[in-house]
Short mmCIF file of C-alpha atoms in Angstrom, two decimals:
data_model
loop_
_atom_site.label_atom_id
_atom_site.label_comp_id
_atom_site.label_asym_id
_atom_site.label_seq_id
_atom_site.Cartn_x
_atom_site.Cartn_y
_atom_site.Cartn_z
CA MET N 868 -0.12 0.00 -0.17
CA ILE N 869 1.32 3.47 -0.81
CA THR N 870 -0.17 6.58 1.11
CA ILE N 871 0.24 9.92 -0.92
CA ARG N 872 -0.52 13.48 0.84
CA LYS N 873 -1.39 16.15 -1.28
CA GLY N 874 -2.40 19.16 0.44
CA ALA N 875 -4.92 18.52 3.26
CA PHE N 876 -5.76 15.26 1.40
CA THR N 877 -4.56 11.63 1.65
CA MET N 878 -5.03 9.14 -1.12
CA GLN N 879 -3.88 5.24 -0.60
CA PHE N 880 -3.58 2.91 -3.46
CA GLU N 881 -2.54 -0.70 -3.49
CA VAL N 882 0.21 -2.16 -6.02
CA LEU N 883 -1.18 -4.86 -7.86
CA GLN N 884 1.97 -5.85 -9.98
CA LEU N 885 5.50 -4.45 -10.31
CA THR N 886 7.24 -3.98 -13.76
CA GLU N 887 10.82 -4.41 -14.64
CA ASN N 888 10.57 -1.58 -17.31
CA ARG N 889 9.37 1.98 -17.28
CA GLN N 890 5.50 2.27 -18.29
CA PRO N 891 3.82 5.30 -19.99
CA ALA N 892 1.96 7.18 -17.47
CA LYS N 893 -1.57 5.89 -19.26
CA SER N 894 -0.94 2.55 -17.96
CA VAL N 895 -0.54 3.20 -14.11
CA ALA N 896 -4.28 2.26 -13.81
CA ASP N 897 -3.50 -1.24 -14.57
CA PHE N 898 -0.69 -1.86 -11.84
CA CYS N 899 -2.46 -0.38 -8.90
CA LYS N 900 -5.78 0.09 -7.28
CA ASP N 901 -7.43 3.35 -5.65
CA ILE N 902 -8.38 2.37 -2.25
CA THR N 903 -8.84 6.02 -0.93
CA PRO N 904 -11.95 5.57 1.40
CA GLU N 905 -15.21 7.12 0.36
CA GLU N 906 -14.95 10.00 3.10
CA GLU N 907 -11.80 11.06 1.99
CA LEU N 908 -13.03 11.10 -1.71
CA ASP N 909 -15.94 13.22 -0.93
CA ARG N 910 -13.63 15.75 0.87
CA ILE N 911 -11.64 16.12 -2.54
CA ARG N 912 -14.82 16.40 -4.52
CA VAL N 913 -16.18 19.20 -2.40
CA HIS N 914 -12.95 20.81 -2.59
CA SER N 915 -12.68 20.75 -6.12
CA ILE N 916 -16.29 22.27 -6.53
CA GLU N 917 -16.08 25.08 -3.91
CA THR N 918 -12.25 26.28 -5.63
CA SER N 919 -13.54 26.09 -9.36
CA ALA N 920 -16.25 28.78 -8.73
CA TYR N 921 -16.87 31.07 -11.66
CA ARG N 922 -15.55 34.44 -11.73
CA LYS N 923 -18.46 37.02 -11.89
CA ARG N 924 -18.04 39.54 -14.31
CA GLY N 925 -16.71 42.66 -13.11
CA GLU N 926 -15.20 41.14 -10.12
CA GLY N 927 -11.46 40.54 -9.22
CA ARG N 928 -8.58 40.97 -11.95
CA PRO N 929 -9.90 41.97 -15.26
CA THR N 930 -9.37 39.64 -18.07
CA LYS N 931 -7.20 40.44 -20.99
CA LYS N 932 -10.53 40.77 -23.13
CA ASP N 933 -11.77 43.30 -20.29
CA ARG N 934 -8.61 45.25 -20.51
CA ARG N 935 -9.05 45.53 -24.11
CA GLU N 936 -12.56 46.80 -24.05
CA LEU N 937 -11.68 49.42 -21.33
CA ASP N 938 -8.61 50.58 -23.67
CA GLU N 939 -10.91 50.88 -26.63
CA PHE N 940 -13.48 52.57 -24.50
CA ILE N 941 -11.10 55.24 -23.01
CA SER N 942 -9.23 55.87 -26.35
#
């Protein structure tokens, strides 16, 4: 079992098979199994939803498009 801490979250994986040679990243799922508890996965999902909130127009730093529109309006 391998435990990986990423920020405030802990994920756990069970190694199913070792290989002699390096493998592409896509094949990692063939060699390990995610055994992270459901409670931890729920915490990760909730955090992902909370941090991916959409920025409302006019809030925060202006985008490049906003800045160009403002420059065009001023000049």
